[in-house]
PDB file of C-alpha atoms in Angstrom:
ATOM      1  CA  ASN A  14       8.176  -4.879-114.658  1.00 55.00           C
ATOM      2  CA  LEU A  15      11.515  -6.579-115.165  1.00 60.00           C
ATOM      3  CA  ALA A  16      11.946  -9.688-117.302  1.00 57.00           C
ATOM      4  CA  ASN A  17      14.970 -11.685-118.437  1.00 55.00           C
ATOM      5  CA  SER A  18      15.218 -14.997-120.269  1.00 53.00           C
ATOM      6  CA  SER A  19      18.922 -15.848-120.089  1.00 52.00           C
ATOM      7  CA  VAL A  20      21.790 -16.182-117.618  1.00 57.00           C
ATOM      8  CA  VAL A  21      22.264 -13.267-115.220  1.00 60.00           C
ATOM      9  CA  THR A  22      25.580 -12.764-113.425  1.00 59.00           C
ATOM     10  CA  ILE A  23      25.517 -10.475-110.420  1.00 61.00           C
ATOM     11  CA  GLY A  24      28.567  -8.212-110.569  1.00 61.00           C
ATOM     12  CA  GLY A  25      27.963  -6.555-107.204  1.00 59.00           C
ATOM     13  CA  ASN A  26      25.375  -6.324-104.444  1.00 62.00           C
ATOM     14  CA  THR A  27      22.088  -6.043-106.321  1.00 64.00           C
ATOM     15  CA  THR A  28      18.647  -4.783-105.382  1.00 59.00           C
ATOM     16  CA  LEU A  29      15.821  -4.929-107.895  1.00 61.00           C
ATOM     17  CA  ASP A  30      12.901  -2.827-106.647  1.00 56.00           C
ATOM     18  CA  THR A  31       9.794  -2.393-108.810  1.00 57.00           C
ATOM     19  CA  GLU A  32       7.886  -0.058-106.487  1.00 52.00           C
ATOM     20  CA  THR A  33       7.844   3.083-108.590  1.00 47.00           C
ATOM     21  CA  GLY A  34       5.556   5.897-109.640  1.00 44.00           C
ATOM     22  CA  ASN A  35       2.894   7.800-107.784  1.00 40.00           C
ATOM     23  CA  ASP A  36       0.763   4.759-106.953  1.00 44.00           C
ATOM     24  CA  ASN A  37       3.706   2.836-105.431  1.00 45.00           C
ATOM     25  CA  ALA A  38       2.387  -0.399-106.956  1.00 53.00           C
ATOM     26  CA  GLY A  39       4.960  -3.152-107.264  1.00 64.00           C
ATOM     27  CA  GLY A  40       5.690  -4.582-110.703  1.00 73.00           C
ATOM     28  CA  ASP A  41       6.740  -8.147-111.485  1.00 79.00           C
ATOM     29  CA  ILE A  42      10.317  -9.459-111.564  1.00 81.00           C
ATOM     30  CA  THR A  43      10.639 -12.429-113.909  1.00 83.00           C
ATOM     31  CA  PHE A  44      13.642 -14.594-114.707  1.00 81.00           C
ATOM     32  CA  ALA A  45      12.689 -17.355-117.147  1.00 77.00           C
ATOM     33  CA  ALA A  46      12.149 -20.833-115.741  1.00 79.00           C
ATOM     34  CA  ALA A  47      15.200 -21.990-117.725  1.00 77.00           C
ATOM     35  CA  GLY A  48      17.223 -18.924-116.681  1.00 80.00           C
ATOM     36  CA  THR A  49      20.033 -18.838-114.122  1.00 85.00           C
ATOM     37  CA  ILE A  50      21.224 -16.205-111.633  1.00 88.00           C
ATOM     38  CA  ASN A  51      24.850 -16.437-110.437  1.00 88.00           C
ATOM     39  CA  GLY A  52      27.254 -14.151-108.584  1.00 87.00           C
ATOM     40  CA  ALA A  53      28.858 -14.007-105.125  1.00 89.00           C
ATOM     41  CA  HIS A  54      26.943 -10.929-103.964  1.00 88.00           C
ATOM     42  CA  THR A  55      23.730 -10.107-102.117  1.00 89.00           C
ATOM     43  CA  LEU A  56      20.537 -10.288-104.146  1.00 89.00           C
ATOM     44  CA  SER A  57      17.376  -8.518-102.987  1.00 86.00           C
ATOM     45  CA  LEU A  58      14.206  -8.733-105.095  1.00 84.00           C
ATOM     46  CA  ASN A  59      11.479  -6.332-103.979  1.00 81.00           C
ATOM     47  CA  THR A  60       8.030  -6.027-105.550  1.00 78.00           C
ATOM     48  CA  ALA A  61       6.355  -4.850-102.349  1.00 68.00           C
ATOM     49  CA  THR A  62       4.088  -1.835-102.291  1.00 65.00           C
ATOM     50  CA  THR A  63       3.227   0.734 -99.651  1.00 62.00           C
ATOM     51  CA  ASN A  64      -0.131   1.419-101.307  1.00 60.00           C
ATOM     52  CA  SER A  65      -2.870  -0.453 -99.427  1.00 58.00           C
ATOM     53  CA  THR A  66      -5.165  -0.517-102.472  1.00 56.00           C
ATOM     54  CA  SER A  67      -2.639  -1.949-104.969  1.00 59.00           C
ATOM     55  CA  ASN A  68      -1.258  -5.456-105.380  1.00 62.00           C
ATOM     56  CA  SER A  69       2.432  -6.010-105.060  1.00 68.00           C
ATOM     57  CA  GLY A  70       4.143  -7.765-107.961  1.00 75.00           C
ATOM     58  CA  SER A  71       5.246 -11.372-108.218  1.00 81.00           C
ATOM     59  CA  VAL A  72       8.741 -12.839-108.533  1.00 85.00           C
ATOM     60  CA  THR A  73       9.540 -15.746-110.879  1.00 87.00           C
ATOM     61  CA  LEU A  74      12.912 -17.487-110.623  1.00 89.00           C
ATOM     62  CA  GLY A  75      14.624 -20.279-112.516  1.00 89.00           C
ATOM     63  CA  THR A  76      17.843 -21.598-110.988  1.00 91.00           C
ATOM     64  CA  VAL A  77      19.817 -19.486-108.505  1.00 93.00           C
ATOM     65  CA  GLY A  78      23.485 -20.128-107.702  1.00 92.00           C
ATOM     66  CA  ASN A  79      24.240 -23.229-109.757  1.00 89.00           C
ATOM     67  CA  SER A  80      27.837 -22.144-110.474  1.00 89.00           C
ATOM     68  CA  THR A  81      28.447 -19.149-108.156  1.00 89.00           C
ATOM     69  CA  ALA A  82      26.029 -18.760-105.276  1.00 92.00           C
ATOM     70  CA  PRO A  83      24.814 -15.316-104.185  1.00 91.00           C
ATOM     71  CA  THR A  84      25.884 -14.418-100.631  1.00 92.00           C
ATOM     72  CA  SER A  85      22.251 -13.870 -99.599  1.00 93.00           C
ATOM     73  CA  LEU A  86      18.795 -13.823-101.150  1.00 94.00           C
ATOM     74  CA  THR A  87      15.825 -11.794 -99.930  1.00 91.00           C
ATOM     75  CA  ILE A  88      12.489 -11.728-101.744  1.00 89.00           C
ATOM     76  CA  ASP A  89       9.837  -9.275-100.525  1.00 83.00           C
ATOM     77  CA  THR A  90       6.400  -8.981-102.126  1.00 76.00           C
ATOM     78  CA  THR A  91       4.526  -7.796 -99.031  1.00 69.00           C
ATOM     79  CA  GLY A  92       2.070  -4.948 -98.689  1.00 62.00           C
ATOM     80  CA  GLY A  93      -0.809  -3.847-100.789  1.00 54.00           C
ATOM     81  CA  SER A  94      -4.135  -5.599-100.960  1.00 51.00           C
ATOM     82  CA  SER A  95      -2.535  -9.063-100.675  1.00 50.00           C
ATOM     83  CA  GLY A  96      -3.854 -10.241-104.012  1.00 49.00           C
ATOM     84  CA  TYR A  97      -2.858 -13.299-105.994  1.00 49.00           C
ATOM     85  CA  ASN A  98       0.035 -11.432-107.650  1.00 54.00           C
ATOM     86  CA  ASP A  99       2.237 -11.287-104.560  1.00 76.00           C
ATOM     87  CA  LEU A 100       3.819 -14.734-104.999  1.00 85.00           C
ATOM     88  CA  THR A 101       7.286 -16.138-105.598  1.00 90.00           C
ATOM     89  CA  HIS A 102       7.302 -18.874-108.239  1.00 91.00           C
ATOM     90  CA  LEU A 103      10.318 -21.210-108.049  1.00 94.00           C
ATOM     91  CA  TYR A 104      11.143 -23.257-111.156  1.00 94.00           C
ATOM     92  CA  GLY A 105      14.694 -24.326-110.217  1.00 94.00           C
ATOM     93  CA  GLY A 106      16.994 -24.983-107.310  1.00 96.00           C
ATOM     94  CA  VAL A 107      18.259 -22.179-105.082  1.00 97.00           C
ATOM     95  CA  LYS A 108      21.798 -22.326-103.673  1.00 96.00           C
ATOM     96  CA  VAL A 109      22.995 -19.391-101.560  1.00 96.00           C
ATOM     97  CA  ALA A 110      26.157 -18.910 -99.485  1.00 96.00           C
ATOM     98  CA  GLY A 111      24.254 -17.132 -96.707  1.00 96.00           C
ATOM     99  CA  ASN A 112      20.681 -16.553 -95.597  1.00 97.00           C
ATOM    100  CA  ILE A 113      17.548 -16.956 -97.720  1.00 97.00           C
ATOM    101  CA  THR A 114      14.459 -14.987 -96.700  1.00 96.00           C
ATOM    102  CA  PHE A 115      11.059 -15.234 -98.389  1.00 94.00           C
ATOM    103  CA  THR A 116       8.547 -12.659 -97.073  1.00 89.00           C
ATOM    104  CA  THR A 117       6.094 -13.891 -99.669  1.00 86.00           C
ATOM    105  CA  ASP A 118       3.957 -16.915-100.473  1.00 88.00           C
ATOM    106  CA  VAL A 119       6.201 -19.412-102.279  1.00 91.00           C
ATOM    107  CA  VAL A 120       4.902 -21.686-105.041  1.00 91.00           C
ATOM    108  CA  LEU A 121       6.945 -24.690-106.148  1.00 92.00           C
ATOM    109  CA  GLU A 122       6.602 -25.016-109.916  1.00 92.00           C
ATOM    110  CA  ALA A 123       8.994 -28.024-110.026  1.00 92.00           C
ATOM    111  CA  ASN A 124      10.802 -30.479-107.755  1.00 93.00           C
ATOM    112  CA  LEU A 125      13.749 -28.572-106.333  1.00 94.00           C
ATOM    113  CA  ALA A 126      16.269 -28.054-103.555  1.00 97.00           C
ATOM    114  CA  ILE A 127      17.006 -24.951-101.482  1.00 97.00           C
ATOM    115  CA  ASP A 128      20.513 -25.081-100.016  1.00 98.00           C
ATOM    116  CA  THR A 129      22.508 -22.810 -97.689  1.00 97.00           C
ATOM    117  CA  SER A 130      24.726 -25.576 -96.264  1.00 96.00           C
ATOM    118  CA  ALA A 131      28.021 -24.186 -97.595  1.00 94.00           C
ATOM    119  CA  SER A 132      27.737 -21.268 -95.164  1.00 95.00           C
ATOM    120  CA  GLY A 133      25.276 -22.628 -92.609  1.00 95.00           C
ATOM    121  CA  GLY A 134      22.852 -19.890 -93.595  1.00 97.00           C
ATOM    122  CA  ASN A 135      19.237 -19.741 -92.446  1.00 98.00           C
ATOM    123  CA  ILE A 136      16.232 -20.460 -94.667  1.00 98.00           C
ATOM    124  CA  SER A 137      13.111 -18.524 -93.689  1.00 97.00           C
ATOM    125  CA  PHE A 138       9.561 -18.697 -95.057  1.00 94.00           C
ATOM    126  CA  ALA A 139       7.465 -15.862 -93.594  1.00 91.00           C
ATOM    127  CA  ARG A 140       4.268 -16.816 -95.412  1.00 87.00           C
ATOM    128  CA  THR A 141       2.815 -19.952 -96.999  1.00 86.00           C
ATOM    129  CA  LEU A 142       4.658 -22.585 -99.018  1.00 89.00           C
ATOM    130  CA  GLY A 143       2.851 -24.799-101.510  1.00 87.00           C
ATOM    131  CA  SER A 144       2.768 -26.626-104.815  1.00 86.00           C
ATOM    132  CA  ASP A 145       1.565 -25.234-108.126  1.00 84.00           C
ATOM    133  CA  SER A 146      -1.193 -27.796-108.524  1.00 78.00           C
ATOM    134  CA  THR A 147      -3.366 -30.093-106.436  1.00 73.00           C
ATOM    135  CA  SER A 148      -2.696 -32.885-108.927  1.00 74.00           C
ATOM    136  CA  THR A 149       1.099 -32.532-109.122  1.00 76.00           C
ATOM    137  CA  THR A 150       3.437 -33.961-106.500  1.00 74.00           C
ATOM    138  CA  ARG A 151       6.329 -31.617-105.700  1.00 84.00           C
ATOM    139  CA  ASP A 152       9.464 -32.628-103.784  1.00 89.00           C
ATOM    140  CA  LEU A 153      11.378 -29.987-101.834  1.00 91.00           C
ATOM    141  CA  THR A 154      14.748 -30.600-100.206  1.00 94.00           C
ATOM    142  CA  LEU A 155      15.883 -27.980 -97.666  1.00 96.00           C
ATOM    143  CA  THR A 156      19.524 -28.086 -96.546  1.00 97.00           C
ATOM    144  CA  SER A 157      20.926 -25.463 -94.176  1.00 96.00           C
ATOM    145  CA  GLY A 158      23.894 -27.149 -92.492  1.00 90.00           C
ATOM    146  CA  ALA A 159      24.229 -25.350 -89.147  1.00 95.00           C
ATOM    147  CA  GLY A 160      21.569 -22.781 -90.071  1.00 96.00           C
ATOM    148  CA  ASP A 161      17.923 -22.749 -89.040  1.00 97.00           C
ATOM    149  CA  ILE A 162      14.921 -23.490 -91.241  1.00 96.00           C
ATOM    150  CA  THR A 163      11.887 -21.463 -90.177  1.00 95.00           C
ATOM    151  CA  PHE A 164       8.257 -21.650 -91.337  1.00 92.00           C
ATOM    152  CA  THR A 165       6.021 -18.850 -90.089  1.00 90.00           C
ATOM    153  CA  GLY A 166       3.195 -19.405 -92.570  1.00 83.00           C
ATOM    154  CA  ALA A 167       1.208 -22.475 -93.521  1.00 81.00           C
ATOM    155  CA  LEU A 168       2.673 -25.455 -95.343  1.00 82.00           C
ATOM    156  CA  GLY A 169       0.735 -26.938 -98.189  1.00 75.00           C
ATOM    157  CA  ALA A 170      -1.017 -23.887 -99.582  1.00 61.00           C
ATOM    158  CA  HIS A 171      -0.083 -20.589-101.164  1.00 52.00           C
ATOM    159  CA  GLY A 172      -3.269 -18.682-100.514  1.00 47.00           C
ATOM    160  CA  GLN A 173      -5.125 -20.540-103.260  1.00 48.00           C
ATOM    161  CA  GLY A 174      -5.641 -23.809-101.362  1.00 45.00           C
ATOM    162  CA  ILE A 175      -3.121 -25.822-103.397  1.00 49.00           C
ATOM    163  CA  PRO A 176      -1.231 -28.316-101.244  1.00 51.00           C
ATOM    164  CA  LEU A 177       2.461 -29.062-100.998  1.00 53.00           C
ATOM    165  CA  GLU A 178       2.640 -32.788-101.679  1.00 49.00           C
ATOM    166  CA  THR A 179       6.122 -33.779-100.392  1.00 49.00           C
ATOM    167  CA  LEU A 180       8.559 -31.989 -98.113  1.00 52.00           C
TER     168      LEU A 180
END
């Protein structure tokens, strides 16, 4: 597992991969809800597993790219037994100067914006997108400029039946 509670500046292309050990189970990657990730480089967060009997880990992010946007963001938590752990929890806005790819269920833990408009990058959700609670309204603003916004999974749930209130 990887956890950080302060500002992280990416000094080069960065891949964080928690699939280690003999069982190939993915650990969690957690950046505190109040934390920030900045740096003009690619960022790949991988908690996926190749073990069909293990859960992959989850990813928790605060704000991404509020002063210097990463050039791309890919989050992969696929594989394994597809348990509740393989989620991406977003607590803050995400601004990237390139493409954003979520191959995971995404849970909005706050009202936020996801923005690739500076580069016209694509925003892609390969699985479900939903709110953290059935009783909490969440607003999501998606801005891609010339890029595409793609939803392959369901809107309004993240595998636990919790709806996305406002998009």
